[in-house]
CSV table of C-alpha atoms in Angstrom, one decimal:
chain,number,residue,atom,x,y,z
N,256,MET,CA,27.5,61.4,-12.5
N,257,ASN,CA,30.5,59.5,-13.7
N,258,LYS,CA,30.4,55.7,-13.1
N,259,HIS,CA,33.4,55.9,-10.7
N,260,LEU,CA,34.6,58.3,-8.0
N,261,LEU,CA,38.3,58.4,-8.3
N,262,SER,CA,39.2,62.0,-8.0
N,263,ILE,CA,37.3,65.2,-7.0
N,264,ASN,CA,38.5,66.5,-10.3
N,265,ASP,CA,36.2,64.1,-12.2
N,266,VAL,CA,33.2,65.5,-10.4
N,267,SER,CA,31.6,68.6,-12.0
N,268,THR,CA,30.4,71.5,-9.8
N,269,GLU,CA,26.8,70.6,-10.7
N,270,ASP,CA,27.4,67.0,-9.5
N,271,ILE,CA,29.1,68.1,-6.3
N,272,LEU,CA,25.9,70.1,-5.5
N,273,ARG,CA,23.8,67.0,-6.4
N,274,VAL,CA,25.8,64.8,-4.0
N,275,LEU,CA,25.5,67.4,-1.2
N,276,ASP,CA,21.8,68.0,-1.8
N,277,THR,CA,21.0,64.2,-1.9
N,278,ALA,CA,23.0,63.8,1.3
N,279,GLU,CA,20.6,66.2,3.0
N,280,SER,CA,17.9,63.6,2.5
N,281,PHE,CA,20.1,60.9,3.9
N,282,ARG,CA,20.8,63.1,7.0
N,283,GLU,CA,17.0,63.0,7.5
N,284,VAL,CA,16.9,59.2,7.1
N,285,GLY,CA,19.6,59.1,9.8
N,286,THR,CA,17.2,60.8,12.3
N,287,ARG,CA,14.4,58.3,11.8
N,288,VAL,CA,13.7,55.4,14.2
N,289,ILE,CA,14.4,53.0,11.4
N,290,LYS,CA,17.6,54.5,9.8
N,291,LYS,CA,17.4,52.2,6.7
N,292,VAL,CA,15.8,52.5,3.3
N,293,PRO,CA,15.4,49.8,0.7
N,294,ALA,CA,17.0,51.7,-2.2
N,295,LEU,CA,19.9,49.4,-3.0
N,296,ARG,CA,18.3,46.0,-2.1
N,297,GLY,CA,20.1,43.2,-3.9
N,298,ARG,CA,23.3,45.2,-4.6
N,299,THR,CA,26.7,44.1,-3.3
N,300,VAL,CA,29.3,46.6,-2.1
N,301,VAL,CA,32.8,45.4,-1.4
N,302,ASN,CA,35.1,47.3,1.0
N,303,LEU,CA,38.6,46.5,-0.2
N,304,PHE,CA,41.0,48.0,2.3
N,305,TYR,CA,44.7,47.5,1.8
N,306,GLU,CA,45.4,50.1,4.6
N,307,ASP,CA,44.2,50.4,8.1
N,308,SER,CA,41.1,52.5,8.5
N,309,THR,CA,38.5,52.8,11.2
N,310,ARG,CA,36.2,55.6,10.3
N,311,THR,CA,36.2,55.4,6.5
N,312,ARG,CA,35.6,51.7,6.4
N,313,ILE,CA,32.9,51.7,9.1
N,314,SER,CA,31.3,54.8,7.5
N,315,PHE,CA,31.1,53.1,4.1
N,316,GLU,CA,29.9,49.9,5.7
N,317,LEU,CA,27.1,51.7,7.6
N,318,ALA,CA,26.2,53.7,4.5
N,319,ALA,CA,25.8,50.6,2.3
N,320,LYS,CA,23.9,48.8,5.0
N,321,ARG,CA,21.5,51.7,5.5
N,322,LEU,CA,20.8,51.5,1.8
N,323,SER,CA,20.0,47.8,2.2
N,324,ALA,CA,22.9,46.7,0.1
N,325,ASP,CA,24.9,43.6,1.0
N,326,VAL,CA,28.4,44.5,2.3
N,327,ILE,CA,31.5,42.4,2.1
N,328,ASN,CA,34.6,43.6,4.1
N,329,PHE,CA,37.8,42.5,2.5
N,330,SER,CA,40.9,43.5,4.4
N,331,THR,CA,44.4,42.4,3.6
N,332,SER,CA,45.2,40.5,6.8
N,333,GLY,CA,43.5,37.1,7.1
N,334,SER,CA,42.7,37.1,3.3
N,335,SER,CA,44.3,35.8,0.1
N,336,VAL,CA,46.2,39.0,-0.1
N,337,ALA,CA,48.3,37.9,2.9
N,338,LYS,CA,49.1,34.9,0.8
N,339,GLY,CA,50.5,37.1,-1.9
N,340,GLU,CA,47.6,37.6,-4.3
N,341,SER,CA,47.9,40.6,-6.6
N,342,LEU,CA,45.4,43.4,-6.8
N,343,LYS,CA,44.5,42.2,-10.3
N,344,ASP,CA,43.6,38.7,-9.2
N,345,THR,CA,41.7,40.0,-6.2
N,346,ALA,CA,39.8,42.3,-8.5
N,347,LEU,CA,39.0,39.5,-10.9
N,348,THR,CA,37.7,37.4,-8.0
N,349,LEU,CA,35.4,40.2,-6.8
N,350,GLN,CA,34.3,40.7,-10.4
N,351,ALA,CA,33.4,37.0,-10.7
N,352,MET,CA,31.4,37.2,-7.5
N,353,GLY,CA,29.3,40.0,-8.9
N,354,ALA,CA,30.3,43.1,-6.9
N,355,ASP,CA,28.2,46.2,-8.0
N,356,ALA,CA,30.7,48.6,-6.3
N,357,VAL,CA,34.2,48.3,-4.9
N,358,VAL,CA,35.4,50.8,-2.3
N,359,ILE,CA,39.2,50.7,-2.3
N,360,ARG,CA,41.8,52.1,0.0
N,361,HIS,CA,45.4,51.4,-1.0
N,362,SER,CA,48.8,52.8,-0.1
N,363,SER,CA,49.7,53.2,-3.8
N,364,SER,CA,48.5,56.3,-5.5
N,365,GLY,CA,46.5,55.5,-8.7
N,366,SER,CA,45.4,51.9,-7.6
N,367,PRO,CA,41.7,52.8,-7.9
N,368,TYR,CA,42.3,53.7,-11.6
N,369,GLN,CA,44.0,50.3,-12.1
N,370,LEU,CA,40.9,48.6,-10.5
N,371,THR,CA,38.5,50.2,-13.0
N,372,LYS,CA,40.1,48.1,-15.7
N,373,TRP,CA,39.1,44.8,-14.1
N,374,ILE,CA,35.8,45.7,-12.3
N,375,LYS,CA,32.6,46.2,-14.3
N,376,GLY,CA,30.9,48.0,-11.4
N,377,SER,CA,31.6,51.3,-9.8
N,378,VAL,CA,34.9,52.0,-8.1
N,379,LEU,CA,35.0,54.5,-5.2
N,380,ASN,CA,38.4,55.8,-4.0
N,381,ALA,CA,38.5,55.7,-0.2
N,382,GLY,CA,42.1,57.0,-0.2
N,383,ASP,CA,45.0,56.1,-2.5
N,384,GLY,CA,48.5,56.8,-1.2
N,385,THR,CA,49.2,60.5,-1.0
N,386,HIS,CA,47.0,61.2,-4.0
N,387,GLU,CA,43.2,61.7,-3.2
N,388,HIS,CA,40.4,61.0,-0.8
N,389,PRO,CA,37.4,62.4,-2.5
N,390,THR,CA,34.7,61.2,-0.2
N,391,GLN,CA,36.4,63.0,2.7
N,392,ALA,CA,36.5,66.2,0.7
N,393,LEU,CA,32.8,65.9,-0.1
N,394,LEU,CA,31.8,65.3,3.5
N,395,ASP,CA,34.0,68.3,4.5
N,396,LEU,CA,32.3,70.5,1.8
N,397,TYR,CA,28.9,69.3,3.2
N,398,THR,CA,29.9,70.1,6.8
N,399,ILE,CA,31.1,73.6,5.9
N,400,ARG,CA,28.0,74.4,3.9
N,401,GLU,CA,25.8,73.0,6.7
N,402,LYS,CA,27.5,75.1,9.3
N,403,LEU,CA,28.2,78.3,7.4
N,404,GLY,CA,25.4,78.2,4.7
N,405,ARG,CA,27.7,78.5,1.7
N,406,LEU,CA,31.0,77.7,0.2
N,407,GLU,CA,31.6,80.5,-2.3
N,408,GLY,CA,33.9,83.2,-1.1
N,409,LEU,CA,34.8,81.5,2.1
N,410,ARG,CA,38.5,81.7,3.3
N,411,ILE,CA,39.9,78.4,4.5
N,412,ALA,CA,43.3,77.4,5.6
N,413,ILE,CA,44.5,73.8,5.4
N,414,ILE,CA,47.3,73.5,7.9
N,415,GLY,CA,50.0,70.9,8.5
N,416,ASP,CA,51.4,67.9,6.6
N,417,VAL,CA,50.0,68.8,3.2
N,418,LEU,CA,52.7,66.9,1.4
N,419,HIS,CA,51.5,63.5,2.6
N,420,SER,CA,47.8,64.4,2.8
N,421,ARG,CA,45.4,63.0,0.2
N,422,VAL,CA,42.7,64.9,2.1
N,423,ALA,CA,44.4,68.2,1.5
N,424,ARG,CA,44.6,67.7,-2.2
N,425,SER,CA,41.0,66.5,-2.7
N,426,LEU,CA,39.7,69.2,-0.3
N,427,SER,CA,41.7,72.0,-1.9
N,428,LEU,CA,40.5,71.0,-5.4
N,429,GLY,CA,36.9,70.7,-4.2
N,430,LEU,CA,36.9,74.0,-2.4
N,431,VAL,CA,38.5,75.9,-5.3
N,432,LYS,CA,35.9,74.4,-7.6
N,433,MET,CA,33.2,75.7,-5.3
N,434,GLY,CA,34.7,79.2,-5.3
N,435,ALA,CA,36.4,79.2,-1.9
N,436,GLU,CA,39.8,80.8,-1.2
N,437,VAL,CA,42.2,78.2,0.1
N,438,THR,CA,45.6,78.8,1.8
N,439,LEU,CA,47.9,75.9,2.5
N,440,VAL,CA,50.0,76.4,5.7
N,441,GLY,CA,52.9,74.3,6.9
N,442,PRO,CA,56.7,74.0,7.0
N,443,PRO,CA,58.2,74.4,3.5
N,444,THR,CA,59.3,70.8,3.6
N,445,LEU,CA,55.6,69.7,3.9
N,446,ILE,CA,54.1,71.8,1.2
N,447,PRO,CA,54.0,70.0,-2.2
N,448,PRO,CA,56.0,72.0,-4.8
N,449,ASP,CA,53.1,71.8,-7.3
N,450,ALA,CA,50.6,73.4,-4.8
N,451,PRO,CA,50.2,76.7,-6.6
N,452,ALA,CA,48.9,74.7,-9.6
N,453,TRP,CA,45.9,73.7,-7.4
N,454,GLY,CA,44.7,77.3,-7.4
N,455,VAL,CA,45.6,77.9,-3.8
N,456,GLN,CA,47.8,80.3,-1.8
N,457,VAL,CA,50.7,79.1,0.3
N,458,SER,CA,51.9,80.5,3.7
N,459,TYR,CA,54.5,79.3,6.2
N,460,ASP,CA,53.2,81.5,9.0
N,461,ILE,CA,50.1,80.2,10.7
N,462,GLU,CA,49.5,83.3,12.9
N,463,SER,CA,49.3,85.7,10.0
N,464,VAL,CA,46.7,83.5,8.3
N,465,LEU,CA,44.4,82.7,11.3
N,466,PRO,CA,42.7,86.2,11.7
N,467,LYS,CA,41.2,86.1,8.2
N,468,LEU,CA,39.6,82.6,8.3
N,469,GLU,CA,36.1,81.2,8.2
N,470,VAL,CA,37.5,77.6,8.5
N,471,CYS,CA,40.7,76.4,10.0
N,472,TYR,CA,41.3,72.8,8.8
N,473,MET,CA,44.0,70.9,10.7
N,474,LEU,CA,45.8,67.9,9.1
N,475,ARG,CA,47.3,65.0,10.9
N,476,VAL,CA,51.1,64.7,10.9
N,477,GLN,CA,51.5,61.4,9.0
N,478,ARG,CA,54.6,60.0,10.6
N,479,GLU,CA,54.0,56.6,9.1
N,480,ARG,CA,54.4,58.1,5.6
N,481,GLN,CA,57.4,60.4,6.4
N,482,ARG,CA,60.5,58.5,5.2
N,483,GLN,CA,62.9,61.3,6.1
N,484,GLN,CA,63.2,64.1,8.6
N,485,TYR,CA,60.8,66.8,7.5
N,486,PHE,CA,61.0,68.8,10.7
N,487,PRO,CA,63.5,68.8,13.6
N,488,SER,CA,61.2,67.5,16.3
N,489,VAL,CA,57.5,66.9,17.0
N,490,ARG,CA,57.7,69.5,19.8
N,491,GLU,CA,59.0,72.1,17.4
N,492,TYR,CA,56.4,71.3,14.8
N,493,SER,CA,53.7,71.6,17.5
N,494,ARG,CA,55.1,74.9,18.7
N,495,LEU,CA,55.2,76.4,15.1
N,496,PHE,CA,52.1,74.9,13.6
N,497,GLY,CA,49.9,73.3,16.3
N,498,LEU,CA,46.5,74.8,17.0
N,499,THR,CA,46.6,76.0,20.6
N,500,ARG,CA,44.1,77.9,22.7
N,501,ALA,CA,46.1,81.1,22.1
N,502,ARG,CA,45.9,80.6,18.3
N,503,VAL,CA,42.2,79.8,18.5
N,504,ALA,CA,41.8,83.2,20.1
N,505,MET,CA,43.2,84.7,16.8
N,506,LEU,CA,40.4,83.2,14.8
N,507,PRO,CA,37.4,85.4,14.0
N,508,GLU,CA,34.3,84.6,15.9
N,509,GLY,CA,32.2,81.8,14.4
N,510,ALA,CA,35.2,80.3,12.5
N,511,LEU,CA,35.1,76.5,12.3
N,512,ILE,CA,37.8,74.1,13.4
N,513,MET,CA,38.0,70.9,11.4
N,514,HIS,CA,40.1,67.8,11.4
N,515,PRO,CA,39.7,64.7,9.2
N,516,GLY,CA,40.8,62.3,12.0
N,517,PRO,CA,42.4,60.4,13.5
N,518,MET,CA,43.8,63.3,15.6
N,519,ASN,CA,47.2,63.4,17.3
N,520,ARG,CA,46.0,65.4,20.3
N,521,GLY,CA,48.9,67.6,21.5
N,522,VAL,CA,50.7,67.5,18.2
N,523,GLU,CA,48.7,69.4,15.4
N,524,ILE,CA,45.8,70.2,17.7
N,525,ASP,CA,45.7,70.8,21.5
N,526,SER,CA,43.4,68.4,23.3
N,527,ASP,CA,41.1,71.0,24.8
N,528,VAL,CA,40.9,72.8,21.4
N,529,ALA,CA,39.5,69.6,19.8
N,530,ASP,CA,36.7,69.6,22.3
N,531,LEU,CA,35.6,73.3,21.8
N,532,PRO,CA,32.1,73.9,20.5
N,533,GLN,CA,33.5,75.5,17.2
N,534,ALA,CA,35.3,72.2,16.5
N,535,VAL,CA,32.9,70.3,14.3
N,536,ILE,CA,35.0,67.1,14.1
N,537,GLU,CA,32.1,64.8,15.2
N,538,ALA,CA,29.7,66.5,12.7
N,539,GLN,CA,32.3,65.6,10.0
N,540,VAL,CA,32.0,61.9,11.0
N,541,THR,CA,28.2,61.9,11.1
N,542,ASN,CA,27.9,63.7,7.8
N,543,GLY,CA,30.4,61.2,6.3
N,544,ILE,CA,27.7,58.5,6.5
N,545,ALA,CA,25.1,60.7,4.7
N,546,ILE,CA,27.7,61.7,2.0
N,547,ARG,CA,28.7,58.0,1.3
N,548,MET,CA,25.0,57.0,1.2
N,549,SER,CA,24.4,59.8,-1.3
N,550,LEU,CA,27.4,58.7,-3.5
N,551,LEU,CA,26.4,55.0,-3.4
N,552,TYR,CA,22.8,55.9,-4.2
N,553,LEU,CA,23.8,58.2,-7.1
N,554,LEU,CA,26.4,55.7,-8.5
N,555,LEU,CA,24.4,52.5,-8.1
N,556,GLY,CA,20.8,53.8,-8.3
N,557,GLY,CA,20.9,54.3,-12.1
N,558,ALA,CA,20.5,51.7,-14.7
N,559,ARG,CA,23.2,49.0,-15.0
N,560,GLY,CA,24.6,49.5,-18.5
N,561,GLU,CA,22.7,47.6,-21.2
N,562,GLU,CA,19.9,46.8,-18.8
N,563,ALA,CA,18.8,50.4,-19.1
N,564,THR,CA,15.1,50.9,-19.9
N,565,ASP,CA,13.9,54.4,-20.0
N,566,GLY,CA,10.6,55.6,-18.7
R,298,MET,CA,-3.2,72.8,-29.4
R,299,MET,CA,-3.9,73.6,-25.7
R,300,ALA,CA,-4.0,70.5,-23.5
R,301,PRO,CA,-7.6,69.8,-22.4
R,302,ARG,CA,-8.3,71.2,-18.9
R,303,LEU,CA,-10.0,68.7,-16.6
R,304,ALA,CA,-10.4,71.1,-13.7
R,305,ASP,CA,-9.8,74.7,-13.0
R,306,GLU,CA,-9.0,76.7,-9.8
R,307,ALA,CA,-12.6,76.7,-8.5
R,308,GLU,CA,-13.1,73.0,-9.1
R,309,ILE,CA,-9.9,72.1,-7.3
R,310,ARG,CA,-10.9,74.3,-4.4
R,311,ARG,CA,-14.4,72.6,-4.2
R,312,SER,CA,-12.7,69.2,-4.3
R,313,VAL,CA,-10.3,70.1,-1.5
R,314,THR,CA,-13.2,71.4,0.6
R,315,ARG,CA,-15.3,68.3,0.0
R,316,ILE,CA,-12.4,65.9,0.8
R,317,ALA,CA,-11.8,67.8,4.0
R,318,HIS,CA,-15.4,67.3,5.0
R,319,GLU,CA,-15.2,63.6,4.1
R,320,ILE,CA,-12.1,63.1,6.2
R,321,LEU,CA,-13.8,64.7,9.2
R,322,GLU,CA,-17.0,62.7,8.6
R,323,ARG,CA,-15.2,59.4,8.2
R,324,ASN,CA,-13.0,59.9,11.3
R,325,ARG,CA,-15.7,61.6,13.4
R,326,GLY,CA,-13.7,64.8,13.7
R,327,ALA,CA,-10.0,65.6,13.6
R,328,GLU,CA,-8.9,63.8,16.7
R,329,GLY,CA,-5.9,61.6,16.0
R,330,VAL,CA,-5.8,62.6,12.3
R,331,VAL,CA,-2.5,63.6,10.7
R,332,LEU,CA,-1.9,64.4,7.0
R,333,VAL,CA,1.1,63.2,5.1
R,334,GLY,CA,1.5,64.5,1.6
R,335,ILE,CA,3.7,62.7,-1.0
R,336,ALA,CA,6.3,65.1,-2.5
R,337,ALA,CA,6.0,66.9,-4.9
R,338,ARG,CA,2.4,68.5,-4.9
R,339,GLY,CA,0.9,65.9,-2.5
R,340,ASP,CA,2.5,67.9,0.3
R,341,ASP,CA,1.0,71.2,-1.0
R,342,LEU,CA,-2.4,69.5,-1.2
R,343,ALA,CA,-2.0,68.2,2.4
R,344,ARG,CA,-1.4,71.7,3.6
R,345,ARG,CA,-4.5,73.0,1.8
R,346,LEU,CA,-6.5,70.2,3.4
R,347,ALA,CA,-5.2,71.1,6.8
R,348,THR,CA,-6.2,74.7,6.3
R,349,GLU,CA,-9.8,73.6,5.2
R,350,ILE,CA,-10.0,71.2,8.2
R,351,GLU,CA,-9.0,74.1,10.5
R,352,ARG,CA,-11.6,76.3,9.0
R,353,ILE,CA,-14.4,73.7,9.4
R,354,GLU,CA,-13.4,72.1,12.7
R,355,GLY,CA,-11.2,74.7,14.3
R,356,VAL,CA,-8.5,72.2,14.8
R,357,ARG,CA,-5.0,72.3,13.3
R,358,VAL,CA,-3.9,68.8,12.3
R,359,PRO,CA,-0.2,68.0,11.9
R,360,VAL,CA,1.1,68.0,8.3
R,361,GLY,CA,4.1,66.1,7.0
R,362,ALA,CA,5.8,65.7,3.6
R,363,LEU,CA,7.0,62.3,2.5
R,364,ASP,CA,9.5,61.6,-0.3
R,365,ILE,CA,9.2,58.0,-1.6
R,366,THR,CA,12.3,57.9,-3.8
R,367,PHE,CA,14.3,55.4,-1.8
R,368,TYR,CA,11.3,53.1,-1.7
R,369,ARG,CA,10.6,53.1,-5.5
R,370,ASP,CA,10.5,49.7,-7.2
R,371,ASP,CA,12.3,51.0,-10.4
R,372,ILE,CA,15.6,52.1,-8.8
R,373,GLY,CA,18.3,50.8,-11.1
R,374,MET,CA,15.9,50.5,-14.1
R,375,ARG,CA,16.1,54.1,-15.3
R,376,GLY,CA,19.0,56.0,-16.7
R,377,GLU,CA,19.9,58.0,-13.7
R,378,ALA,CA,19.2,57.5,-10.0
R,379,PRO,CA,15.8,59.2,-9.4
R,380,GLU,CA,16.0,62.7,-7.9
R,381,VAL,CA,15.3,63.0,-4.2
R,382,LYS,CA,12.9,65.6,-2.8
R,383,GLY,CA,12.9,65.6,0.9
R,384,THR,CA,10.9,64.1,3.8
R,385,ARG,CA,9.7,66.1,6.8
R,386,ILE,CA,7.5,64.3,9.4
R,387,ASP,CA,8.0,66.1,12.7
R,388,PHE,CA,5.4,64.1,14.6
R,389,ASP,CA,5.0,60.5,15.7
R,390,VAL,CA,2.6,58.5,13.5
R,391,THR,CA,2.2,55.7,15.9
R,392,GLY,CA,-1.4,55.3,17.0
R,393,ARG,CA,-2.6,58.1,14.7
R,394,THR,CA,-4.8,57.9,11.6
R,395,VAL,CA,-2.6,58.9,8.8
R,396,VAL,CA,-4.3,60.4,5.7
R,397,LEU,CA,-1.8,60.0,2.8
R,398,VAL,CA,-2.3,62.7,0.2
R,399,ASP,CA,-1.3,62.7,-3.4
R,400,ASP,CA,-2.2,64.6,-6.6
R,401,VAL,CA,-2.8,61.8,-9.1
R,402,LEU,CA,-3.6,58.1,-8.4
R,403,PHE,CA,-2.5,56.0,-11.4
R,404,THR,CA,-0.7,52.6,-11.2
R,405,GLY,CA,-0.6,52.6,-7.4
R,406,ARG,CA,3.1,52.0,-7.3
R,407,THR,CA,3.8,55.4,-5.6
R,408,ILE,CA,1.3,54.5,-2.9
R,409,ARG,CA,2.8,51.1,-2.4
R,410,ALA,CA,6.2,52.8,-1.8
R,411,ALA,CA,4.6,55.4,0.4
R,412,LEU,CA,3.0,52.7,2.6
R,413,ASP,CA,6.4,51.0,3.0
R,414,ALA,CA,8.1,54.3,3.8
R,415,LEU,CA,5.4,55.3,6.3
R,416,VAL,CA,5.6,52.2,8.4
R,417,ASP,CA,9.3,52.9,8.9
R,418,PHE,CA,8.2,55.9,10.9
R,419,GLY,CA,6.0,54.0,13.3
R,420,ARG,CA,2.8,52.0,13.5
R,421,PRO,CA,-0.2,54.1,12.5
R,422,GLU,CA,-3.7,53.1,13.8
R,423,ALA,CA,-4.9,53.3,10.2
R,424,ILE,CA,-3.8,54.7,6.9
R,425,GLN,CA,-6.3,56.3,4.5
R,426,LEU,CA,-5.7,57.7,1.0
R,427,ALA,CA,-6.8,61.0,-0.4
R,428,VAL,CA,-6.1,62.0,-4.1
R,429,LEU,CA,-7.2,64.9,-6.2
R,430,VAL,CA,-7.5,62.9,-9.4
R,431,ASP,CA,-8.0,59.1,-9.9
R,432,ARG,CA,-7.2,58.3,-13.5
R,433,GLY,CA,-7.5,54.5,-13.3
R,434,HIS,CA,-5.1,51.9,-14.7
R,435,ARG,CA,-4.1,50.4,-11.4
R,436,GLU,CA,-1.3,47.8,-11.4
R,437,LEU,CA,-1.6,47.0,-7.7
R,438,PRO,CA,-4.6,46.3,-5.5
R,439,ILE,CA,-4.8,49.8,-4.1
R,440,ARG,CA,-7.8,52.2,-3.9
R,441,ALA,CA,-8.4,55.7,-2.6
R,442,ASP,CA,-10.7,56.5,0.3
R,443,PHE,CA,-11.2,60.1,-0.8
R,444,VAL,CA,-11.2,61.2,-4.5
R,445,GLY,CA,-11.5,64.7,-5.9
R,446,LYS,CA,-12.3,63.7,-9.4
R,447,ASN,CA,-12.5,60.4,-11.4
R,448,VAL,CA,-11.0,60.9,-14.8
R,449,PRO,CA,-11.1,58.2,-17.5
R,450,THR,CA,-7.8,58.3,-19.4
R,451,ARG,CA,-5.8,56.3,-21.9
R,452,LYS,CA,-2.8,54.6,-20.3
R,453,ASP,CA,-0.3,56.5,-22.4
R,454,GLU,CA,-1.8,60.0,-21.6
R,455,ILE,CA,-0.1,62.2,-19.0
R,456,VAL,CA,-2.3,63.7,-16.3
R,457,ARG,CA,-0.6,66.7,-14.7
R,458,VAL,CA,-1.8,68.7,-11.7
R,459,ALA,CA,-0.5,72.3,-11.4
R,460,LEU,CA,-0.7,74.0,-8.1
R,461,LYS,CA,-0.2,77.7,-7.3
R,462,GLU,CA,2.5,76.9,-4.7
R,463,VAL,CA,4.9,75.4,-7.3
R,464,ASP,CA,3.4,76.1,-10.7
R,465,GLY,CA,1.8,79.5,-10.3
R,466,GLU,CA,-1.7,78.3,-11.2
R,467,ASP,CA,-4.3,75.7,-10.2
R,468,ALA,CA,-5.3,73.3,-13.0
R,469,VAL,CA,-5.6,69.6,-14.0
R,470,VAL,CA,-4.6,69.0,-17.6
R,471,VAL,CA,-4.3,65.9,-19.8
R,472,GLU,CA,-1.3,65.9,-22.2
R,473,GLU,CA,-0.6,63.6,-25.1
R,474,PRO,CA,2.5,61.4,-24.7
R,475,ARG,CA,5.7,63.0,-26.0
């Protein structure tokens, strides 16, 4: 394993499997009466969140606590960041306080890379701008493998606002790496021009894609990141690309419906579709804790640099 | 040179049979007894003990597998995070007599970790320890209740138990340090 988790591209196929397999053990820990193990006692994990987040921050916090690490939540409001402190100075402060790992979410793509220059411990990217969200991709790979038994050869469509989605990029790269066939679907304005370079197909017609899928992955329309008019109206978007009951009927039997959350019910996914049994959105959240435990364990459970003693 | 063999298939089989008898004798039968083997190989031995106990007593005792990786005292001291094997305990240990099963008893650190792990699953009435080989050199105040074979060793030697289930043959061998 690399020291940091910045992009799914940095993780080899072998290491992806290691993360998923180790997560199986943490799923088992999650079923015990005492859902906590002493593996990372005495380690400190800092959650550094420059953007709002509920599930990712709580998931990382719970993961670190279930490994017995100490957790510090650092959010921008009510901290020195609100007083104008730079990322560098915040990082140096965390470094001086002895953080073993920093989990960062930031609106600027590439900020986790910056952070690695100032932090001696591991840096985990919890979402940077419109760039990557590797832990989401890993928990999605885990969930697909858990439900369908494999990743290789599966046909998966990632549908919606691909342009602003760090999840879409990380997940596409991860799926292609594991041998799945990925199709990106959305209005032409919301498909990134470099998408073919990810090794994926592109389609602008959801209904022609649905009948061939094993997994239908819906993305949130990220209105907060859209600085211009990418589609005429939410209603039109929903009519052209939303997952309705009628479209679910076009999916082959046993196909999964996934969504990284938070959902805009009635926009990209109909409310009753999100509650169907083949929608595994809650399993994604549960598996997220196990995946983040696995990552923290694998990144922090090895020797700390020069302190390494073998055998 | 071939590594010296401390026990072959027949000896391992006799040890397992004797330990099964001793477990039944000590606990006056199989009532309330559960077996928990420490992965890897302790879980295979636990299954063999359960089969023997069933043959002798006609009772099938529950068998679980315990991975102690997350409870090790050397996490963060080795190069990579230790590999995880997998725990499966499908029964409640509270109020039961748990017989922990491992292949080799050496420093006692694995057993210390296993005791910590086990009490996170409940509060057993008692915990006993069965091992196929006791090779000495304890670093903690831990002893086994049931021992297949006591083997005097040098501390730097490696004692390896091979089992058909994972290694294709039954044997106990001593290897020189690499």
